[in-house]
Short mmCIF file of C-alpha atoms and ligand atoms in Angstrom, two decimals:
data_model
loop_
_atom_site.label_atom_id
_atom_site.label_comp_id
_atom_site.label_asym_id
_atom_site.label_seq_id
_atom_site.Cartn_x
_atom_site.Cartn_y
_atom_site.Cartn_z
CA PRO A 1 -16.43 -12.69 -9.93
CA SER A 2 -18.34 -10.53 -7.74
CA ASP A 3 -20.89 -11.26 -4.86
CA THR A 4 -23.43 -9.04 -6.21
CA GLY A 5 -24.75 -9.12 -10.14
CA ARG A 6 -27.53 -7.28 -12.29
CA VAL A 7 -30.98 -10.01 -12.80
CA LEU A 8 -33.06 -9.37 -15.49
CA SER A 9 -36.47 -11.85 -13.96
CA ILE A 10 -38.90 -11.78 -16.57
CA GLN A 11 -41.82 -13.07 -14.50
CA SER A 12 -45.60 -12.37 -14.11
CA HIS A 13 -46.61 -9.33 -11.62
CA THR A 14 -49.97 -9.42 -9.46
CA VAL A 15 -51.13 -6.27 -7.91
CA GLN A 16 -52.03 -8.29 -4.15
CA GLY A 17 -49.88 -11.06 -2.96
CA TYR A 18 -46.42 -12.56 -3.75
CA VAL A 19 -46.20 -14.90 -6.69
CA GLY A 20 -43.70 -14.58 -10.11
CA ASN A 21 -41.54 -11.17 -9.91
CA LYS A 22 -43.78 -9.93 -6.80
CA SER A 23 -41.98 -13.45 -5.29
CA ALA A 24 -38.45 -12.98 -6.57
CA VAL A 25 -37.55 -9.13 -6.59
CA PHE A 26 -37.54 -8.05 -3.07
CA PRO A 27 -35.58 -11.26 -1.83
CA LEU A 28 -33.09 -10.63 -4.58
CA GLN A 29 -32.55 -7.64 -4.40
CA LEU A 30 -32.13 -7.89 -0.37
CA LEU A 31 -29.22 -10.57 -1.16
CA GLY A 32 -27.67 -7.24 -3.18
CA PHE A 33 -28.53 -7.99 -6.33
CA ASP A 34 -29.89 -5.05 -8.90
CA VAL A 35 -32.87 -6.48 -10.07
CA ASP A 36 -34.86 -5.09 -13.50
CA PRO A 37 -38.41 -7.04 -13.57
CA ILE A 38 -40.24 -7.20 -17.12
CA ASN A 39 -43.38 -8.34 -16.06
CA SER A 40 -44.94 -11.11 -18.67
CA VAL A 41 -48.51 -10.31 -17.16
CA GLN A 42 -50.33 -8.14 -14.88
CA PHE A 43 -53.40 -9.67 -13.03
CA SER A 44 -54.81 -8.27 -9.86
CA ASN A 45 -54.07 -11.62 -7.87
CA HIS A 46 -52.64 -15.25 -8.34
CA THR A 47 -54.69 -17.35 -10.87
CA GLY A 48 -54.25 -20.59 -8.97
CA THR A 49 -56.59 -21.84 -6.37
CA GLY A 50 -57.31 -20.00 -3.76
CA TYR A 51 -59.84 -16.71 -5.60
CA PRO A 52 -62.45 -17.62 -7.67
CA THR A 53 -61.64 -14.77 -10.42
CA PHE A 54 -58.32 -12.97 -11.30
CA ARG A 55 -58.36 -9.73 -14.41
CA GLY A 56 -55.34 -7.92 -15.98
CA GLN A 57 -53.39 -7.71 -19.39
CA VAL A 58 -50.47 -10.19 -20.61
CA LEU A 59 -47.51 -9.32 -22.23
CA ASP A 60 -47.35 -10.76 -25.76
CA GLY A 61 -43.77 -11.39 -27.69
CA LYS A 62 -43.70 -8.24 -29.67
CA GLN A 63 -44.05 -6.18 -26.68
CA LEU A 64 -41.43 -8.23 -25.03
CA TRP A 65 -39.17 -7.33 -27.66
CA ASP A 66 -39.96 -4.16 -27.64
CA LEU A 67 -38.85 -3.07 -24.57
CA ILE A 68 -35.83 -5.19 -24.96
CA GLU A 69 -34.74 -2.92 -27.86
CA GLY A 70 -35.22 -0.18 -25.56
CA LEU A 71 -32.70 -1.18 -23.55
CA GLU A 72 -30.10 -1.99 -26.13
CA GLU A 73 -30.50 1.83 -27.95
CA ASN A 74 -30.01 2.77 -24.80
CA GLN A 75 -26.96 0.16 -24.04
CA LEU A 76 -28.73 -0.97 -21.04
CA LEU A 77 -28.30 -5.18 -21.66
CA HIS A 78 -25.41 -5.74 -19.86
CA TYR A 79 -27.03 -8.91 -17.36
CA THR A 80 -25.08 -11.31 -15.46
CA HIS A 81 -28.38 -13.34 -14.74
CA LEU A 82 -31.22 -13.79 -17.10
CA LEU A 83 -34.37 -15.30 -14.69
CA THR A 84 -38.06 -16.87 -16.25
CA GLY A 85 -40.44 -18.76 -14.67
CA TYR A 86 -44.54 -19.01 -16.12
CA ILE A 87 -44.19 -18.36 -19.77
CA GLY A 88 -48.10 -18.99 -21.42
CA SER A 89 -47.47 -19.27 -25.23
CA VAL A 90 -44.81 -20.13 -27.53
CA SER A 91 -44.96 -16.99 -29.12
CA PHE A 92 -43.30 -15.61 -26.00
CA LEU A 93 -41.60 -18.48 -25.08
CA ASP A 94 -39.77 -18.47 -28.57
CA THR A 95 -38.76 -14.42 -27.73
CA VAL A 96 -37.34 -15.21 -24.91
CA LEU A 97 -34.87 -17.41 -26.99
CA GLN A 98 -34.26 -14.69 -28.64
CA VAL A 99 -33.39 -12.61 -25.41
CA VAL A 100 -31.04 -15.27 -24.02
CA ASP A 101 -28.94 -14.79 -27.56
CA LYS A 102 -29.03 -11.04 -27.55
CA LEU A 103 -27.90 -11.43 -23.50
CA ARG A 104 -25.70 -13.82 -24.29
CA SER A 105 -24.19 -11.49 -27.50
CA VAL A 106 -23.01 -8.85 -24.53
CA ASN A 107 -22.11 -10.64 -21.86
CA PRO A 108 -20.92 -14.81 -23.01
CA ASP A 109 -20.94 -15.49 -19.22
CA LEU A 110 -24.88 -14.60 -18.94
CA VAL A 111 -25.93 -17.28 -16.51
CA TYR A 112 -29.75 -18.02 -17.40
CA VAL A 113 -31.53 -19.56 -14.36
CA CYS A 114 -35.22 -21.15 -16.16
CA ASP A 115 -37.92 -22.30 -13.98
CA PRO A 116 -39.25 -24.48 -16.37
CA VAL A 117 -42.98 -24.07 -15.33
CA LEU A 118 -45.68 -26.63 -16.92
CA GLY A 119 -47.96 -27.51 -14.17
CA ASP A 120 -48.01 -29.58 -10.57
CA GLU A 121 -49.04 -32.70 -9.43
CA GLY A 122 -50.45 -33.68 -12.64
CA LYS A 123 -51.35 -31.02 -13.79
CA LEU A 124 -50.54 -29.17 -16.69
CA TYR A 125 -51.23 -25.40 -16.49
CA VAL A 126 -49.95 -24.20 -20.03
CA PRO A 127 -50.52 -25.30 -23.14
CA GLN A 128 -49.07 -28.72 -24.67
CA GLU A 129 -46.84 -27.06 -27.20
CA LEU A 130 -44.09 -25.49 -24.52
CA ILE A 131 -43.08 -28.67 -23.52
CA SER A 132 -41.63 -29.68 -27.12
CA VAL A 133 -40.15 -25.63 -26.89
CA TYR A 134 -38.60 -26.33 -23.47
CA GLN A 135 -37.14 -29.81 -24.09
CA GLN A 136 -35.46 -28.65 -27.77
CA LYS A 137 -34.54 -25.45 -27.43
CA VAL A 138 -35.19 -24.22 -23.67
CA VAL A 139 -33.16 -26.49 -21.68
CA PRO A 140 -29.96 -26.50 -23.64
CA VAL A 141 -29.51 -22.83 -23.32
CA ALA A 142 -30.06 -22.86 -19.38
CA SER A 143 -27.30 -22.56 -17.51
CA MET A 144 -29.54 -23.79 -13.94
CA LEU A 145 -32.87 -25.88 -14.22
CA THR A 146 -35.56 -25.68 -11.09
CA PRO A 147 -38.38 -28.19 -12.13
CA ASN A 148 -40.87 -29.81 -9.83
CA GLN A 149 -41.63 -33.59 -9.77
CA PHE A 150 -43.89 -33.26 -12.90
CA GLU A 151 -42.04 -30.67 -15.06
CA VAL A 152 -39.29 -33.23 -14.87
CA GLU A 153 -41.19 -36.20 -16.12
CA LEU A 154 -42.63 -33.89 -18.77
CA LEU A 155 -39.41 -33.16 -20.08
CA THR A 156 -37.19 -36.45 -19.47
CA GLY A 157 -40.40 -38.70 -20.23
CA LEU A 158 -38.80 -40.68 -17.61
CA ARG A 159 -41.37 -41.27 -14.16
CA ILE A 160 -39.80 -40.08 -10.93
CA THR A 161 -41.22 -42.69 -8.02
CA SER A 162 -37.48 -43.06 -5.76
CA GLU A 163 -35.04 -40.59 -5.37
CA GLN A 164 -32.95 -43.07 -7.91
CA ASP A 165 -35.66 -41.81 -10.76
CA GLY A 166 -34.78 -38.33 -9.65
CA LEU A 167 -31.20 -38.35 -10.15
CA THR A 168 -31.26 -40.36 -13.59
CA ALA A 169 -33.60 -37.96 -14.50
CA CYS A 170 -31.02 -35.03 -13.60
CA ASN A 171 -28.35 -36.99 -15.53
CA THR A 172 -30.63 -36.45 -18.56
CA LEU A 173 -31.22 -33.25 -17.69
CA HIS A 174 -27.42 -32.60 -17.90
CA SER A 175 -26.53 -34.25 -20.68
CA ALA A 176 -29.00 -31.93 -22.65
CA GLY A 177 -27.22 -28.81 -21.54
CA PRO A 178 -27.75 -27.31 -17.38
CA ARG A 179 -24.51 -27.96 -15.50
CA LYS A 180 -26.87 -27.57 -12.29
CA VAL A 181 -30.60 -28.64 -12.49
CA VAL A 182 -32.83 -28.92 -9.05
CA ILE A 183 -35.79 -30.76 -8.38
CA THR A 184 -37.27 -28.07 -6.06
CA SER A 185 -40.22 -30.19 -5.28
CA ALA A 186 -40.86 -33.87 -5.29
CA LEU A 187 -43.10 -36.56 -3.20
CA ILE A 188 -41.04 -39.77 -2.54
CA GLY A 189 -41.96 -42.68 -0.65
CA GLY A 190 -44.21 -40.00 1.42
CA LYS A 191 -41.33 -37.47 2.12
CA LEU A 192 -41.26 -34.09 0.60
CA LEU A 193 -37.88 -33.77 -0.99
CA LEU A 194 -35.49 -31.03 -2.96
CA ILE A 195 -32.89 -33.36 -5.54
CA GLY A 196 -29.83 -31.18 -6.45
CA SER A 197 -27.44 -32.19 -8.97
CA HIS A 198 -24.12 -30.29 -10.49
CA LYS A 199 -21.83 -31.26 -13.24
CA LYS A 200 -19.06 -29.68 -12.52
CA THR A 201 -16.96 -31.14 -15.59
CA GLN A 202 -17.81 -32.88 -18.43
CA GLU A 203 -15.63 -35.80 -17.54
CA GLN A 204 -16.56 -36.22 -14.02
CA PRO A 205 -20.23 -37.38 -12.80
CA PRO A 206 -22.78 -35.02 -10.96
CA GLU A 207 -22.27 -33.90 -7.70
CA GLN A 208 -26.06 -34.62 -6.23
CA PHE A 209 -27.55 -34.68 -3.28
CA LYS A 210 -31.14 -34.33 -1.78
CA ILE A 211 -32.71 -32.17 0.94
CA GLU A 212 -35.95 -33.66 3.43
CA ILE A 213 -38.35 -30.61 3.50
CA PRO A 214 -40.35 -31.11 6.99
CA LYS A 215 -44.30 -31.00 4.59
CA ILE A 216 -46.27 -28.21 5.87
CA PRO A 217 -50.17 -29.00 5.54
CA ALA A 218 -51.03 -25.64 3.68
CA TYR A 219 -51.27 -24.99 0.08
CA PHE A 220 -49.21 -21.57 -0.55
CA ALA A 221 -48.46 -19.85 -4.12
CA GLY A 222 -45.44 -17.82 -4.86
CA THR A 223 -43.05 -20.39 -2.86
CA GLY A 224 -41.92 -22.19 -6.31
CA ASP A 225 -40.72 -18.88 -7.96
CA LEU A 226 -39.13 -17.77 -4.64
CA THR A 227 -37.54 -20.99 -4.11
CA THR A 228 -35.62 -20.74 -7.93
CA ALA A 229 -34.59 -16.50 -6.96
CA LEU A 230 -32.96 -17.76 -3.60
CA LEU A 231 -31.27 -20.60 -5.46
CA LEU A 232 -30.09 -18.00 -7.86
CA GLY A 233 -29.12 -15.54 -5.26
CA TRP A 234 -27.04 -18.03 -3.41
CA SER A 235 -25.67 -19.69 -6.16
CA ASN A 236 -24.33 -16.19 -7.08
CA LYS A 237 -22.09 -16.15 -3.70
CA TYR A 238 -21.39 -20.26 -3.76
CA PRO A 239 -20.90 -20.98 -7.19
CA ASP A 240 -18.93 -24.32 -6.36
CA SER A 241 -21.26 -25.80 -3.80
CA LEU A 242 -25.16 -26.14 -4.97
CA GLU A 243 -25.45 -27.86 -1.83
CA THR A 244 -24.70 -24.83 0.32
CA ALA A 245 -27.11 -22.51 -2.21
CA ALA A 246 -30.03 -25.24 -1.63
CA GLU A 247 -29.82 -25.67 1.98
CA LEU A 248 -30.07 -21.68 2.49
CA ALA A 249 -32.83 -21.35 -0.14
CA VAL A 250 -34.96 -23.97 1.86
CA SER A 251 -33.39 -22.86 5.33
CA SER A 252 -35.14 -19.61 4.18
CA LEU A 253 -38.16 -20.81 2.66
CA GLN A 254 -38.92 -22.63 5.45
CA ALA A 255 -38.65 -20.29 8.14
CA LEU A 256 -40.67 -18.00 5.86
CA LEU A 257 -43.12 -20.78 5.65
CA LYS A 258 -43.85 -21.51 9.33
CA ARG A 259 -44.45 -17.18 9.75
CA THR A 260 -47.21 -17.47 7.30
CA VAL A 261 -48.84 -20.20 8.96
CA GLU A 262 -48.41 -18.60 12.57
CA ASP A 263 -49.68 -15.57 11.46
CA TYR A 264 -52.86 -17.30 9.35
CA LYS A 265 -53.71 -19.03 12.27
CA ARG A 266 -53.21 -15.75 15.04
CA ALA A 267 -55.70 -13.44 12.35
CA GLY A 268 -58.22 -16.89 13.29
CA PHE A 269 -57.85 -18.27 9.61
CA ASP A 270 -57.44 -22.21 9.34
CA PRO A 271 -54.01 -22.48 7.03
CA SER A 272 -54.89 -26.09 5.97
CA THR A 273 -58.35 -25.04 3.96
CA SER A 274 -57.25 -22.48 1.72
CA SER A 275 -54.00 -21.05 -0.45
CA LEU A 276 -51.84 -18.76 1.38
CA GLU A 277 -50.36 -15.76 0.71
CA ILE A 278 -46.30 -16.07 1.91
CA ARG A 279 -45.28 -12.86 4.50
CA LEU A 280 -42.65 -12.07 2.41
CA ILE A 281 -41.75 -8.49 3.70
CA GLN A 282 -42.23 -10.25 7.38
CA SER A 283 -39.46 -12.70 6.49
CA GLN A 284 -36.25 -10.74 5.54
CA ASP A 285 -34.72 -11.27 8.08
CA ASP A 286 -34.66 -15.16 7.11
CA ILE A 287 -34.38 -14.16 3.57
CA ARG A 288 -30.98 -12.19 4.71
CA ASN A 289 -29.46 -14.11 7.05
CA PRO A 290 -31.12 -17.78 7.16
CA VAL A 291 -30.01 -20.36 9.60
CA VAL A 292 -29.74 -23.80 8.01
CA THR A 293 -32.21 -25.71 9.70
CA CYS A 294 -32.24 -28.29 6.64
CA LYS A 295 -28.83 -30.05 5.58
CA ALA A 296 -28.05 -31.51 2.41
CA VAL A 297 -27.85 -35.33 2.47
CA LYS A 298 -24.91 -36.12 -0.45
CA PHE A 299 -25.20 -39.58 -2.73
P1 LIG B 301 -42.80 -24.83 -9.62
O1 LIG B 301 -43.05 -23.74 -8.56
O2 LIG B 301 -40.86 -24.40 -10.29
O3 LIG B 301 -43.70 -25.25 -10.52
P2 LIG B 301 -42.89 -26.47 -7.39
O4 LIG B 301 -43.58 -27.15 -7.51
O5 LIG B 301 -41.27 -27.17 -6.43
O6 LIG B 301 -42.23 -25.65 -8.66
P3 LIG B 301 -43.43 -25.92 -4.72
O7 LIG B 301 -44.10 -26.90 -4.77
O8 LIG B 301 -43.95 -23.82 -4.39
O9 LIG B 301 -42.87 -25.65 -6.02
O10 LIG B 301 -42.07 -25.82 -3.80
C1 LIG B 301 -41.38 -25.29 -3.83
C2 LIG B 301 -40.63 -24.70 -2.35
O11 LIG B 301 -41.51 -24.68 -1.52
C3 LIG B 301 -40.42 -26.47 -1.96
O12 LIG B 301 -39.14 -26.64 -1.87
C4 LIG B 301 -40.38 -25.74 -0.19
O13 LIG B 301 -39.69 -25.57 0.16
C5 LIG B 301 -41.60 -25.30 -0.47
N1 LIG B 301 -42.83 -25.38 0.14
C6 LIG B 301 -44.13 -25.39 -1.21
N2 LIG B 301 -45.08 -26.06 -0.02
C7 LIG B 301 -44.48 -26.48 0.94
C8 LIG B 301 -45.04 -27.28 1.68
N3 LIG B 301 -46.50 -27.76 2.20
N4 LIG B 301 -44.49 -27.48 2.97
C9 LIG B 301 -43.26 -27.55 3.15
N5 LIG B 301 -42.76 -26.21 2.68
C10 LIG B 301 -43.24 -26.29 0.98
N1 LIG B 302 -47.58 -16.98 -11.71
C1 LIG B 302 -49.14 -16.75 -11.43
C2 LIG B 302 -49.73 -15.35 -12.32
C3 LIG B 302 -49.21 -17.52 -10.68
O1 LIG B 302 -51.18 -17.30 -10.30
C4 LIG B 302 -48.92 -18.18 -9.66
C5 LIG B 302 -49.72 -19.34 -8.69
O2 LIG B 302 -50.99 -19.46 -8.71
C6 LIG B 302 -47.45 -18.37 -9.63
C7 LIG B 302 -46.92 -17.95 -11.19
C8 LIG B 302 -46.86 -19.45 -9.50
O3 LIG B 302 -46.77 -19.82 -8.17
P1 LIG B 302 -45.71 -20.99 -7.50
O4 LIG B 302 -44.23 -20.43 -7.09
O5 LIG B 302 -46.84 -21.24 -6.45
O6 LIG B 302 -45.67 -22.03 -8.43
MG1 LIG B 303 -45.45 -28.27 -6.56
NA1 LIG B 304 -39.67 -25.62 -9.66
MG1 LIG B 305 -44.65 -23.37 -9.34
#
């Protein structure tokens, strides 16, 4: 195994600001990966809370497949990793499944890191039909899955109100496919937690842990996409310790968010009143060489 790889990243692009590929490509490059982005949409800005409007273009499944065929014709389909995030339609998601098959026919060891973006904090932001496609077709082929609390609930049908619920849901997801599951954020008993679960062998129970994250009173866009990218990056360096990968990812995130809030305050903004664009470029040292400030606790 090498310490670098080549990632095909199928995610959104925004002209301004950092979500989707804009928050995943640069950090993965800093960690030494070659990254080939396919932009599933190209929007002026992100669509979440913070901007009144957005405009732009959406790629459809046929257009995605066209790009894959172009790569194939030139024998450019050898990837170590596939990374996917927000996907807005069943037809696009079905094509992504074809991409997984195609890439695995070239490299059977392809690692597929899937952020099953469905919604957050009780609100669905994709069409309802996508849930069952993720459940039945996507989860079974993913190597690592990075849902948030709401997404775990939608995928497993379990309510997550305790740490034990989170661990049980991870077990359910393991039995459907992925060896690595990270609940990237869950609000449990008033605390913000990341919960990780690594099923190393078929026979043994998974190694499970949590990381408590100091909650910053602000709303950020792009942090979920950045978290998944960093988990991919550090898991490649530490394939046998999801714990270490998660500590490094969370610690980078916290340093970046602290800088983001401080910079907004210095410019005279109140960070708690609007959604903040992350200070990604300014945080490159925290991405390359994170100081572990958030430690994992084993279950
Ligand atoms: P997805 O994008 O898949 O829906 P998600 O809902 O977990 O995932 P976020 O809510 O952005 O994405 O959380 C991802 C990570 O970002 C968390 O693990 C945490 O490290 C960091 N984070 C996001 N918001 C905050 C916050 N207000 N305070 C502290 N950390 C935060
Ligand atoms: N892609 C687009 C186009 C978005 O507007 C957003 C959030 O607003 C995201 C992706 C995801 O952002 P996050 O990483 O915060 O989940
Ligand atoms: Mg969230
Ligand atoms: Na997530
Ligand atoms: Mg998100």
